[in-house]
PDB file of C-alpha atoms in Angstrom:
ATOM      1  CA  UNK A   1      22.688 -11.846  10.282  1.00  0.00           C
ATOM      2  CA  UNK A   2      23.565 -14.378   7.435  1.00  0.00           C
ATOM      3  CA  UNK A   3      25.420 -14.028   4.222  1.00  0.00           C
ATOM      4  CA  UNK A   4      25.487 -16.240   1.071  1.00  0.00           C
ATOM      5  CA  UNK A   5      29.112 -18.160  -0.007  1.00  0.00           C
ATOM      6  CA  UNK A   6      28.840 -19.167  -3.636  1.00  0.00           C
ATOM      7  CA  UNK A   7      31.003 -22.991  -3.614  1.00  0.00           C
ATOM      8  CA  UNK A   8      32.079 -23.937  -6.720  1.00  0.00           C
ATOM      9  CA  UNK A   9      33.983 -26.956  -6.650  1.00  0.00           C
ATOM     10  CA  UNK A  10      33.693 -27.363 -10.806  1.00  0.00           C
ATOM     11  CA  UNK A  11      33.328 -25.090 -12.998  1.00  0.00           C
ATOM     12  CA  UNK A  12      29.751 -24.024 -14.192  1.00  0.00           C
ATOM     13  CA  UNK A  13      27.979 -25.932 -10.786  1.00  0.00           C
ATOM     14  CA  UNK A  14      27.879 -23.206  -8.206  1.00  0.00           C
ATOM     15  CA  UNK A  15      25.960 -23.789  -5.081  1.00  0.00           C
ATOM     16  CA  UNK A  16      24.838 -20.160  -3.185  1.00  0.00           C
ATOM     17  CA  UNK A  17      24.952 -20.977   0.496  1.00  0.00           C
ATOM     18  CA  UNK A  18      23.455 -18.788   3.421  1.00  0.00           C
ATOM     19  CA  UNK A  19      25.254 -19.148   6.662  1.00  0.00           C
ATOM     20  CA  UNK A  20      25.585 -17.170   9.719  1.00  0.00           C
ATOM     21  CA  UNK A  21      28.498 -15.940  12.190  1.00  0.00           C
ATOM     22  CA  UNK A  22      28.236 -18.461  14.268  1.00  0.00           C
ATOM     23  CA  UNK A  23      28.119 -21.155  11.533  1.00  0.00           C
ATOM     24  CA  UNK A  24      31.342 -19.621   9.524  1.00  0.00           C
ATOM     25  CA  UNK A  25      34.758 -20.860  10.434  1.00  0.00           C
ATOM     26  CA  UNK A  26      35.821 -17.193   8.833  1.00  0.00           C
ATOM     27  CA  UNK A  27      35.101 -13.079  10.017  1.00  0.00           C
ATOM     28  CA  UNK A  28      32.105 -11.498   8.014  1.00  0.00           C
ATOM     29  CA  UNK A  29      34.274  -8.484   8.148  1.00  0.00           C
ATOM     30  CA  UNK A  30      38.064  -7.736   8.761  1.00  0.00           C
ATOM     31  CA  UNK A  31      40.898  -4.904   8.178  1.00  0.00           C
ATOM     32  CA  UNK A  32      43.937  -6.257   6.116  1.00  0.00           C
ATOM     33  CA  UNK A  33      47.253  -4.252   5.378  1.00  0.00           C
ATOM     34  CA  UNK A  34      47.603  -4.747   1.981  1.00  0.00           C
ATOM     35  CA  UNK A  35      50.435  -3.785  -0.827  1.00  0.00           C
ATOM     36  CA  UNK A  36      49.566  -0.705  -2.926  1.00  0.00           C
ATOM     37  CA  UNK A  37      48.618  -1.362  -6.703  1.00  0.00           C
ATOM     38  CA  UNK A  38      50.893   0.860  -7.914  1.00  0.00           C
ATOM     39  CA  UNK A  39      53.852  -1.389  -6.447  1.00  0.00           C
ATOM     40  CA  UNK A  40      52.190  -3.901  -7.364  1.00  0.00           C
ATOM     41  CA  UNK A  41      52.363  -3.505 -10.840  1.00  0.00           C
ATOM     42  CA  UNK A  42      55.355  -1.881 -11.355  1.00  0.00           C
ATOM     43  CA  UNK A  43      56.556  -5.772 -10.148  1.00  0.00           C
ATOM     44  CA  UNK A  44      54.602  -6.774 -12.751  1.00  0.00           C
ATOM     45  CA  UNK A  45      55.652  -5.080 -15.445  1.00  0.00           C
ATOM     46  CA  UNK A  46      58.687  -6.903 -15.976  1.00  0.00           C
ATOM     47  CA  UNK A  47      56.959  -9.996 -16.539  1.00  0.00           C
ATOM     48  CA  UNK A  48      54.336  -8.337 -19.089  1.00  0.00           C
ATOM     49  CA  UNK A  49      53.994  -9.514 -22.631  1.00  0.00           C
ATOM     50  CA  UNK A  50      52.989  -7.153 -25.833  1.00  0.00           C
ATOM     51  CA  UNK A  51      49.061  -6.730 -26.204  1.00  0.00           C
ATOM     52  CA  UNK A  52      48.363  -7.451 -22.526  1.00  0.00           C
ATOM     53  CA  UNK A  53      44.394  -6.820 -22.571  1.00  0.00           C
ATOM     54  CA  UNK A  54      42.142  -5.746 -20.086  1.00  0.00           C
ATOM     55  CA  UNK A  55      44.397  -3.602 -17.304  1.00  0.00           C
ATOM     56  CA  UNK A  56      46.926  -6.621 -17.286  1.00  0.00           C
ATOM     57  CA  UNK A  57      50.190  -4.958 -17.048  1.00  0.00           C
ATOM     58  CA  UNK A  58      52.390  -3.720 -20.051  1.00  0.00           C
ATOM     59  CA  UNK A  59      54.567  -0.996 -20.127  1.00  0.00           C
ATOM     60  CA  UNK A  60      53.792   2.089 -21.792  1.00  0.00           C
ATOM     61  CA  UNK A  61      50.081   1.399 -20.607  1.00  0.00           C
ATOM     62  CA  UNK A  62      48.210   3.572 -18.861  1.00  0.00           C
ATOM     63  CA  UNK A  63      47.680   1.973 -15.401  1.00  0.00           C
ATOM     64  CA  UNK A  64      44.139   1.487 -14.228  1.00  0.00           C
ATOM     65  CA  UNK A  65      44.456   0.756 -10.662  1.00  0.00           C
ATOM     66  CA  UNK A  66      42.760  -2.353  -8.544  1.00  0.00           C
ATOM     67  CA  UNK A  67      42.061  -1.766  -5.308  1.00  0.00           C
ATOM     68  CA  UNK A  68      39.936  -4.787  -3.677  1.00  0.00           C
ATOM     69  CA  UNK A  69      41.870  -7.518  -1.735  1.00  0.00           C
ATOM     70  CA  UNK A  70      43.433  -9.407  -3.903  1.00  0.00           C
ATOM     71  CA  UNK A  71      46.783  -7.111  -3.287  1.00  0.00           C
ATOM     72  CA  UNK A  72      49.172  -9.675  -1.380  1.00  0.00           C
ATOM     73  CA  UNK A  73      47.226  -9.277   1.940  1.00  0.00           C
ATOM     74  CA  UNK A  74      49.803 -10.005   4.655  1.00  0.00           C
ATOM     75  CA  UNK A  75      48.073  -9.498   8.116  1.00  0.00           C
ATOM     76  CA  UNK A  76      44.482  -9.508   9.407  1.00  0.00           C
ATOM     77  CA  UNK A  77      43.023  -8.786  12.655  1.00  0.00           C
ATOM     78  CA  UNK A  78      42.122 -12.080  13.911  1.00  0.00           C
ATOM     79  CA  UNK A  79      38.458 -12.320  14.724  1.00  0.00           C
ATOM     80  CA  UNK A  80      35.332  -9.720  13.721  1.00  0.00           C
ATOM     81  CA  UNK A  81      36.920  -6.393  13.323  1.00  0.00           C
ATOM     82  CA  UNK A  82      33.817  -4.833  14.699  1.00  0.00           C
ATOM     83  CA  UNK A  83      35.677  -5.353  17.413  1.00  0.00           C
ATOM     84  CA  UNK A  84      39.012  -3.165  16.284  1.00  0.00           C
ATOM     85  CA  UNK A  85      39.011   0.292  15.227  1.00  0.00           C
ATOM     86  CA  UNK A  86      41.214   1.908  12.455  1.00  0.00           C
ATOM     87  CA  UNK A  87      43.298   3.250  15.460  1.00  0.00           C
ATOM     88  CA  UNK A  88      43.888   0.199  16.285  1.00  0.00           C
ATOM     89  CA  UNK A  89      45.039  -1.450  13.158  1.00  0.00           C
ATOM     90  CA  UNK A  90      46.953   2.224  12.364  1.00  0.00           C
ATOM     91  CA  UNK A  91      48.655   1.337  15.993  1.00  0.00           C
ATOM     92  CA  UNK A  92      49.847  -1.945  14.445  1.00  0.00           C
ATOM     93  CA  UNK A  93      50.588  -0.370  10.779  1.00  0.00           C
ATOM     94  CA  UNK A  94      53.040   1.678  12.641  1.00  0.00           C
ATOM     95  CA  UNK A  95      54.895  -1.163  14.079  1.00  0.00           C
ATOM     96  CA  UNK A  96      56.182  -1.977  10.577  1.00  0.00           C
ATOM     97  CA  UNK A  97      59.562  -0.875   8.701  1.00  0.00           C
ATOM     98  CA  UNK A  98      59.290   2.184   7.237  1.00  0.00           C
ATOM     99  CA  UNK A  99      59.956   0.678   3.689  1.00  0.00           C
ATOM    100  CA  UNK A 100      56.818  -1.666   4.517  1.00  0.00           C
ATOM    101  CA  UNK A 101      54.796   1.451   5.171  1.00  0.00           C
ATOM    102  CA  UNK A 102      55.710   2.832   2.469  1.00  0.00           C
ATOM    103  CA  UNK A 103      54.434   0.033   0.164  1.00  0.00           C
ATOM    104  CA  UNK A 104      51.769  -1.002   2.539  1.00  0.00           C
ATOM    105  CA  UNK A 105      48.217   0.371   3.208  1.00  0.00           C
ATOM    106  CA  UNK A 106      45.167  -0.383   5.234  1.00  0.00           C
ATOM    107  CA  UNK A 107      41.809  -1.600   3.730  1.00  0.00           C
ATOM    108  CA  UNK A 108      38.582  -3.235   5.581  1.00  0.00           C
ATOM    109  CA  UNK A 109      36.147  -5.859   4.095  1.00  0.00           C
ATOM    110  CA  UNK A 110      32.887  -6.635   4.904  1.00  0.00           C
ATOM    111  CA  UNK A 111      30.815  -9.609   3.225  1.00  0.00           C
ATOM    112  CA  UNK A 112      28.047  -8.305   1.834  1.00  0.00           C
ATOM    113  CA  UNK A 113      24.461  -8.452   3.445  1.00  0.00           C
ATOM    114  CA  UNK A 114      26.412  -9.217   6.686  1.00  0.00           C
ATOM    115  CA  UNK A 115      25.433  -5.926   8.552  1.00  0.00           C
ATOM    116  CA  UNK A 116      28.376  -5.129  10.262  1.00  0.00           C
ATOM    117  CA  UNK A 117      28.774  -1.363  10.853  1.00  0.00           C
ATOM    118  CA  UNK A 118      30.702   0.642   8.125  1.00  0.00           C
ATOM    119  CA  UNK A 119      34.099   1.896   9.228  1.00  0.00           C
ATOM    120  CA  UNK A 120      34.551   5.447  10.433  1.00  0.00           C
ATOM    121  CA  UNK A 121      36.922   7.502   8.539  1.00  0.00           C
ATOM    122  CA  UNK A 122      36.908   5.101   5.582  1.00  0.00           C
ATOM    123  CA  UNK A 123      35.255   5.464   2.426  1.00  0.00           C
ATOM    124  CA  UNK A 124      33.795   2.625   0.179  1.00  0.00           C
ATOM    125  CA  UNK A 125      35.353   1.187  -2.655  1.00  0.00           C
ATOM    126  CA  UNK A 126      33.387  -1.018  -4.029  1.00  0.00           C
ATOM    127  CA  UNK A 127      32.173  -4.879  -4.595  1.00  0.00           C
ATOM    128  CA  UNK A 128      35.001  -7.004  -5.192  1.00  0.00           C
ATOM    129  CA  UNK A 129      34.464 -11.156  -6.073  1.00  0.00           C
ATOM    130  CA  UNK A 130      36.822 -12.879  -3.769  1.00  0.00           C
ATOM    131  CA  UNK A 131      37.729 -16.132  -1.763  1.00  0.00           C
ATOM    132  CA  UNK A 132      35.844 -16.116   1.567  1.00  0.00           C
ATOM    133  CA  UNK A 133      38.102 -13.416   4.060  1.00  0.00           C
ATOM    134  CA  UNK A 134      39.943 -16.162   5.624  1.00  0.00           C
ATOM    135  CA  UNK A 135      41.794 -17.262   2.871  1.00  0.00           C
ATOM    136  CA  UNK A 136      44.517 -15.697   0.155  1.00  0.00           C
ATOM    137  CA  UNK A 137      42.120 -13.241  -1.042  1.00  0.00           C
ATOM    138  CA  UNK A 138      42.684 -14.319  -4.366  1.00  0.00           C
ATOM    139  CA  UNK A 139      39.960 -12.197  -6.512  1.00  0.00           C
ATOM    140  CA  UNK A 140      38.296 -13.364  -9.521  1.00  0.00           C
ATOM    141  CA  UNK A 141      38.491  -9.711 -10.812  1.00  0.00           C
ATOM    142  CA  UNK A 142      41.736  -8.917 -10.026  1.00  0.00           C
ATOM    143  CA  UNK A 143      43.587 -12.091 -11.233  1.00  0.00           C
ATOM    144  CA  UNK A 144      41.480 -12.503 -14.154  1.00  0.00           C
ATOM    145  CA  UNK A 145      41.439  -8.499 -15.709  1.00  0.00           C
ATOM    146  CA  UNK A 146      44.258  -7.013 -13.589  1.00  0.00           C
ATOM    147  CA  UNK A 147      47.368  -9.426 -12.459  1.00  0.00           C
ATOM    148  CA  UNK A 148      47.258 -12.675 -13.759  1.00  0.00           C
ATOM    149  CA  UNK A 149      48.924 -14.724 -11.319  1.00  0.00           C
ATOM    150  CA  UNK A 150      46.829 -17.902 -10.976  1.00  0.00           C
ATOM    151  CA  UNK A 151      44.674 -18.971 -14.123  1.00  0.00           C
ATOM    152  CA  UNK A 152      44.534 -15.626 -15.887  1.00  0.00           C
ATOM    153  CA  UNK A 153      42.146 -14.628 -18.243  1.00  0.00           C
ATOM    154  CA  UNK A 154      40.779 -15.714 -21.550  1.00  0.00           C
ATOM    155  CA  UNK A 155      43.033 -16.461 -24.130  1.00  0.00           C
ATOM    156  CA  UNK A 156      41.581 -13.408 -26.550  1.00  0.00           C
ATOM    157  CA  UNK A 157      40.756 -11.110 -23.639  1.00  0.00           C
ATOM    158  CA  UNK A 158      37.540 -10.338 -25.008  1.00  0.00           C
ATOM    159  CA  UNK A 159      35.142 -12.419 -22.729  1.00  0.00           C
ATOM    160  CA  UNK A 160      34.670 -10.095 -19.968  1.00  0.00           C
ATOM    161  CA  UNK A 161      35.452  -7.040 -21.634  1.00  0.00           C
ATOM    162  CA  UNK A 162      31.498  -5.694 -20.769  1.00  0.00           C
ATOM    163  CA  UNK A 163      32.329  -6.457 -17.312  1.00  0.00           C
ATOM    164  CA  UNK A 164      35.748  -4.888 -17.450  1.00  0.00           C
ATOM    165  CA  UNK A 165      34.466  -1.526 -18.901  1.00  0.00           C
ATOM    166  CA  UNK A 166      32.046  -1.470 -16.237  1.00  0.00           C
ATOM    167  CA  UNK A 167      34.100  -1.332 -13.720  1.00  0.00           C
ATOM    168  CA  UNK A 168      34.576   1.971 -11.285  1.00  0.00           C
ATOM    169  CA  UNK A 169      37.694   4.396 -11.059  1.00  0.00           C
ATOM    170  CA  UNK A 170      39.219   1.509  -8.161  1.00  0.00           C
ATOM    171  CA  UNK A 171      38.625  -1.784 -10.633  1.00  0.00           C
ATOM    172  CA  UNK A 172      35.423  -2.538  -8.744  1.00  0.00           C
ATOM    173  CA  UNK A 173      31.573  -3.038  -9.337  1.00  0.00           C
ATOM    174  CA  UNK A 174      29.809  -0.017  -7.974  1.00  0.00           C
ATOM    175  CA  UNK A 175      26.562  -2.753  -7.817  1.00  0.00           C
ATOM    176  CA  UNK A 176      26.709  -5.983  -5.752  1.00  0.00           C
ATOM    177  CA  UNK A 177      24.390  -7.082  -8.612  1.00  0.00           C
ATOM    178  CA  UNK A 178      26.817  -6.524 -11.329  1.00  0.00           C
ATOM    179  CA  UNK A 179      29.497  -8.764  -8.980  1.00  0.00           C
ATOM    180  CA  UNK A 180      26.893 -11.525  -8.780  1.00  0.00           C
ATOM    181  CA  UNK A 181      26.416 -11.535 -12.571  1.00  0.00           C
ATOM    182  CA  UNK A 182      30.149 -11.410 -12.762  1.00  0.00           C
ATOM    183  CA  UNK A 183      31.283 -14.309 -10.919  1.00  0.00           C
ATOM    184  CA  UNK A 184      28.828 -16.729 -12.416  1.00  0.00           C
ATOM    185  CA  UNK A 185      30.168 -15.660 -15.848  1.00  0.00           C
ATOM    186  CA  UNK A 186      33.269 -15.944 -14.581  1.00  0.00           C
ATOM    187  CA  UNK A 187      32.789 -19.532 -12.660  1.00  0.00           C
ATOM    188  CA  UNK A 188      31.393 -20.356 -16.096  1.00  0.00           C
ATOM    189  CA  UNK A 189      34.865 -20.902 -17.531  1.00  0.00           C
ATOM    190  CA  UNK A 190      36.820 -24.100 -17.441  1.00  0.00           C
ATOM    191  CA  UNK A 191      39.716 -22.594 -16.563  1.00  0.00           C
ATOM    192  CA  UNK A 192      38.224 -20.516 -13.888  1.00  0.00           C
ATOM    193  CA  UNK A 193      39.605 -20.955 -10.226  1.00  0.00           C
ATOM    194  CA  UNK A 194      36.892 -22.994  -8.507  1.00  0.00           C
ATOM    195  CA  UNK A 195      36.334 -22.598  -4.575  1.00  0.00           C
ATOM    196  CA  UNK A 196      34.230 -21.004  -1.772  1.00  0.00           C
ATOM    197  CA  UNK A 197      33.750 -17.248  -3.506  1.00  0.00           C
ATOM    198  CA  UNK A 198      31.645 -14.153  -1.846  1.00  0.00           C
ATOM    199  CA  UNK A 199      31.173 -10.677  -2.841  1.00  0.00           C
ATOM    200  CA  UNK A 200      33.140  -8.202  -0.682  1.00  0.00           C
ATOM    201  CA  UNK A 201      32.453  -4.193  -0.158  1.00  0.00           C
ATOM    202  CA  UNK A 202      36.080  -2.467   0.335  1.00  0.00           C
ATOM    203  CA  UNK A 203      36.739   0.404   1.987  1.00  0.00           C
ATOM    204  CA  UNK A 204      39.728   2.513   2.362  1.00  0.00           C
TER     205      UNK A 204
END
């Protein structure tokens, strides 16, 4: 089974890709333990400025949660995780300190188109618009309309605003279609973070 890797090494010139398992240096699909958005932004707050737009935080905002990768993912399982199940990764979620735990929960990716089974017990997400699995996950979505921690967004906060109110109850396309569209608007930008980008389904 192949998927397609969208390399953009300057903004605007993005090359789709097709490549299969055996030709990727990276896992089509993977669980990650990840830090809850809610933590996550109550960090943030304290470095918020008045008029944040999108779902950038600001306090007294409502909070509109994110919940693809891009959420400080810490640990991995190391190869397909076809070959773990959630037991498993629960078995290794357990190891942590309680106060981890507590701040901590477990998601699984899977590139889309790759074909890899759909995790039992977890329910899907959404399409998020990330780095390829192996990397930081940054996400074009999440860093651009949610926490700015890399290039941001547009100075107005007005370019992707038909994107933004498209996006589902966890701050994800419901449509792989509408993440395509997305990331070559996005990757369209000059200050957009360039790279190897795919779209990911999440499931929790």
């Amino acid at each position: 089974m192949s998927i397609i890797i969208y390399n953009c090494e300057t903004p605007g010139d993005i090359v789709p890709r097709k490549i299969t398992q055996e030709e990727a240096y990276f896992a089509f699909s993977q669980f990650f333990i990840v830090e809850k958005y809610e933590y996550l932004y109550q960090q943030a707050i304290n470095r918020s400025c008045p008029n944040a737009p999108y779902a950038i935080p600001e306090k007294g905002k409502a909070i509109k949660p994110y919940y693809g990768l891009d959420r400080e993912p810490w640990m991995h399982t190391p190869d397909d995780a076809g070959q773990f199940s959630f037991s498993d990764i629960a078995g290794v979620f357990k190891t942590l300190p309680t106060k981890k735990q507590e701040i901590c929960e477990i998601i699984y990716v899977n590139i889309f188109e790759s074909g890899a089974a759909k995790p039992e017990g977890m329910s899907f997400l959404g399409y998020d618009v990330c780095y390829t699995p192996d990397g930081d996950g940054f996400s074009a979505i999440c860093d651009c309309m949610f926490l700015c921690r890399w290039h941001g967004c547009d100075e107005n906060g007005t370019e992707f605003k038909k994107e933004f109110d498209s996006l589902n109850a966890n701050g994800l396309f419901d449509r792989p279609e509408d993440a395509i569209r997305y990331l070559y608007h996005y990757l369209s930008q000059d200050w957009a973070e360039t790279g190897e980008f795919c779209i990911l389904e999440i499931y929790r």
